[in-house]
């Protein structure tokens, strides 16, 4: 592998982890200000719009990571079978 490829992988991993950390820290605000009178814990009825958006983006990001993982596995499988 070339150095530029390794650098791209490392940068992508750092950015990916940064997105997860951002979503996690942002959702801590929901934990801090949760009120039982607004609904069950972690239900959409108890969340403000901003937390709904972050929660939706977090789940979307997980799906993108899964798709990327399947793509990488597929590429490795194709390389192994072509040899």
CSV table of C-alpha atoms in Angstrom, one decimal:
chain,number,residue,atom,x,y,z
A,1,UNK,CA,0.0,0.0,0.0
A,2,UNK,CA,1.1,3.5,-0.7
A,3,UNK,CA,1.6,6.2,1.9
A,4,UNK,CA,-1.2,8.3,0.4
A,5,UNK,CA,-3.7,5.4,0.6
A,6,UNK,CA,-2.8,4.8,4.3
A,7,UNK,CA,-3.1,8.5,5.0
A,8,UNK,CA,-6.6,8.6,3.4
A,9,UNK,CA,-7.7,5.6,5.5
A,10,UNK,CA,-6.4,7.2,8.7
A,11,UNK,CA,-8.1,10.6,8.0
A,12,UNK,CA,-11.4,8.9,7.1
A,13,UNK,CA,-11.3,6.9,10.3
A,14,UNK,CA,-10.6,10.0,12.4
A,15,UNK,CA,-13.4,12.0,10.7
A,16,UNK,CA,-15.7,9.0,11.2
A,17,UNK,CA,-14.9,8.8,14.9
A,18,UNK,CA,-15.3,12.6,15.2
A,19,UNK,CA,-18.9,12.3,13.8
A,20,UNK,CA,-19.7,9.6,16.4
A,21,UNK,CA,-18.2,11.6,19.2
A,22,UNK,CA,-20.0,14.8,18.1
A,23,UNK,CA,-23.4,13.0,18.1
A,24,UNK,CA,-22.7,11.3,21.4
A,25,UNK,CA,-21.7,14.6,23.1
A,26,UNK,CA,-24.6,16.4,21.6
A,27,UNK,CA,-27.1,13.8,22.8
A,28,UNK,CA,-25.7,14.2,26.3
A,29,UNK,CA,-27.7,17.4,26.4
A,30,UNK,CA,-30.9,15.3,26.0
A,31,UNK,CA,-29.8,13.1,29.0
A,32,UNK,CA,-29.2,16.2,31.1
A,33,UNK,CA,-32.5,17.9,30.4
A,34,UNK,CA,-34.8,14.8,30.1
A,35,UNK,CA,-38.2,15.3,31.8
A,36,UNK,CA,-40.4,12.3,32.5
A,37,UNK,CA,-43.5,14.4,32.0
A,38,UNK,CA,-42.7,14.8,28.3
A,39,UNK,CA,-42.8,11.0,27.6
A,40,UNK,CA,-40.9,7.8,27.8
A,41,UNK,CA,-37.1,8.1,27.8
A,42,UNK,CA,-35.6,8.3,24.3
A,43,UNK,CA,-39.0,8.5,22.6
A,44,UNK,CA,-39.5,11.1,19.9
A,45,UNK,CA,-42.2,12.7,21.9
A,46,UNK,CA,-39.7,13.6,24.7
A,47,UNK,CA,-37.1,15.0,22.3
A,48,UNK,CA,-36.7,18.5,21.0
A,49,UNK,CA,-36.3,18.9,17.2
A,50,UNK,CA,-32.6,19.3,17.4
A,51,UNK,CA,-32.1,16.0,19.2
A,52,UNK,CA,-34.4,14.3,16.7
A,53,UNK,CA,-32.2,15.5,13.9
A,54,UNK,CA,-29.0,14.4,15.6
A,55,UNK,CA,-30.5,11.0,16.5
A,56,UNK,CA,-31.6,10.6,12.9
A,57,UNK,CA,-28.2,11.6,11.5
A,58,UNK,CA,-26.5,9.2,14.0
A,59,UNK,CA,-28.6,6.3,12.7
A,60,UNK,CA,-28.0,7.4,9.1
A,61,UNK,CA,-24.3,7.5,9.8
A,62,UNK,CA,-24.4,3.9,11.2
A,63,UNK,CA,-26.1,2.7,8.0
A,64,UNK,CA,-23.5,4.4,5.9
A,65,UNK,CA,-20.7,2.8,7.9
A,66,UNK,CA,-22.4,-0.6,7.4
A,67,UNK,CA,-22.7,-0.1,3.7
A,68,UNK,CA,-19.0,1.0,3.5
A,69,UNK,CA,-18.0,-2.1,5.5
A,70,UNK,CA,-20.0,-4.4,3.2
A,71,UNK,CA,-18.4,-2.7,0.2
A,72,UNK,CA,-14.9,-3.2,1.6
A,73,UNK,CA,-15.6,-6.9,2.4
A,74,UNK,CA,-17.0,-7.3,-1.2
A,75,UNK,CA,-13.8,-5.7,-2.7
A,76,UNK,CA,-11.5,-7.9,-0.6
A,77,UNK,CA,-13.6,-11.0,-1.5
A,78,UNK,CA,-13.3,-10.1,-5.2
A,79,UNK,CA,-9.6,-9.7,-5.0
A,80,UNK,CA,-9.2,-13.0,-3.2
A,81,UNK,CA,-11.3,-14.9,-5.7
A,82,UNK,CA,-9.6,-13.4,-8.8
A,83,UNK,CA,-6.2,-14.7,-7.6
